[in-house]
Structures are given as C-alpha cells and as structure tokens.
Coordinates of C-alpha atoms in Angstrom, one line a residue:
X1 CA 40.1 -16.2 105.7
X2 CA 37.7 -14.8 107.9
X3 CA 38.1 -14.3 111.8
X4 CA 35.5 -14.3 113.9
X5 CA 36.0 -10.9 114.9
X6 CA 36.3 -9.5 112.0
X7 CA 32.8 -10.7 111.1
X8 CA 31.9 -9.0 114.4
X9 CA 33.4 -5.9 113.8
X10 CA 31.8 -6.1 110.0
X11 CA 28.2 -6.8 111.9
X12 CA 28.2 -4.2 114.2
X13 CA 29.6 -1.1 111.6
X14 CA 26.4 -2.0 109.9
X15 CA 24.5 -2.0 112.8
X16 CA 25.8 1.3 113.7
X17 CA 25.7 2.7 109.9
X18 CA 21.6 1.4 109.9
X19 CA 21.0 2.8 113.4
X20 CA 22.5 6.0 112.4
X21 CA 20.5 6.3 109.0
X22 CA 17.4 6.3 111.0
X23 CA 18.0 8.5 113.9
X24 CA 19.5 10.8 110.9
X25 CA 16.0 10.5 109.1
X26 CA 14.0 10.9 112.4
X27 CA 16.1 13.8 113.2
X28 CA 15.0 15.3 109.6
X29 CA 11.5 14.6 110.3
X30 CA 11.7 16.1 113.5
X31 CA 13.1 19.2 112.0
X32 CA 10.3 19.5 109.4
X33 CA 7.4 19.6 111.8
X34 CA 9.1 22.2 113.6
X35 CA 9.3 23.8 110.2
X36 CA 5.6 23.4 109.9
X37 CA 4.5 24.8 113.4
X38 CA 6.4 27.8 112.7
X39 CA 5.1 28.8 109.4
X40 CA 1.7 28.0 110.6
X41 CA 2.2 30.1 113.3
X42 CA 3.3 32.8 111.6
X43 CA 1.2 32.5 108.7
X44 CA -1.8 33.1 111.3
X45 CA -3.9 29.8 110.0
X46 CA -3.5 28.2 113.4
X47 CA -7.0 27.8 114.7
X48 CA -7.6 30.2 117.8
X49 CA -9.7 30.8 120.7
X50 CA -12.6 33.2 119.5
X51 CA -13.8 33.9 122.8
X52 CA -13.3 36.5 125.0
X53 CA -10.6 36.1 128.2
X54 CA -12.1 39.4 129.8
X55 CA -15.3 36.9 130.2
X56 CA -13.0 33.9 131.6
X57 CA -11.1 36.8 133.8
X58 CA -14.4 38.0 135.6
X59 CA -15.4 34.6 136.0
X60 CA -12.1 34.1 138.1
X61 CA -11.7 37.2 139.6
X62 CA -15.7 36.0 141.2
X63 CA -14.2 32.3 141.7
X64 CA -11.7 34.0 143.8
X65 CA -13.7 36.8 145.8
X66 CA -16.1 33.9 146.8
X67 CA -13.2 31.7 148.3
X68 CA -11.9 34.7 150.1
X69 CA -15.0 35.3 151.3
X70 CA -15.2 32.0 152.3
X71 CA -11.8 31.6 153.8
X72 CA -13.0 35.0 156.3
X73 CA -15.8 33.0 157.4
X74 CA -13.9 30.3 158.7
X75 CA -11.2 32.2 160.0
X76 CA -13.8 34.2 161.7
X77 CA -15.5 31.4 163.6
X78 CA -19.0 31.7 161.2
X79 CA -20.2 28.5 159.9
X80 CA -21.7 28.7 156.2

C-alpha cells in the first residue's frame, strides 16, 4: 500500500510547502518594513539631527590643520 518512498517523497513536499510558507511570510514582513521606512521618510517624522554640521565642519577642518601642522614638524626635523 504504501512504499517507503512514497512516504518520503509525501514528507519532504510538506517540508518544502512549510519551508516555503515561511520564507513567503518573512519575505512579506520584510517588504512591509521597507514600506514603513519609506513613508516615514517621506512623511518627514523621522527624528533628525538638530545640530549644526557647519559646527562639526570647523571642528574638522581645525582637527585637520593641527595634524598638518604636526605632520610639518616631523618632517621638518622639530620635535613638539
């Protein structure tokens, strides 16, 4: 009545069909947080930085000046 491999073959279509189901429903899930980012993003309610990056700019544009500076010492022999 029933082989062996057909109750192999029976077990793993429904392994496959139950696998399949939840990468399907992991996929949708997926999809709908996208979904979500987007419309927060283009709704505008995503929180932001308030600050200002000419600030954070000038503090780098130093940072970088003193390392040159710096780097023109040693290359020129003067120990700081």
């Amino acid at each position: 009545m029933f082989e062996p491999t057909m109750i192999i073959a029976g077990a793993s279509l429904v392994g496959l069909t139950i696998v399949a189901a939840a990468l399907l429903r992991g996929w949708y899930g997926w999809l709908a947080l996208k979904r979500q980012e987007l419309e927060r993003h283009y709704t505008g309610t995503e929180e932001r930085d308030t600050g200002s990056s000419i600030g954070a700019a000038r503090i780098e544009l130093a940072d970088l000046k003193e390392r040159i500076k710096k780097l023109e010492a040693i290359a020129s022999g003067v120990d700081l």
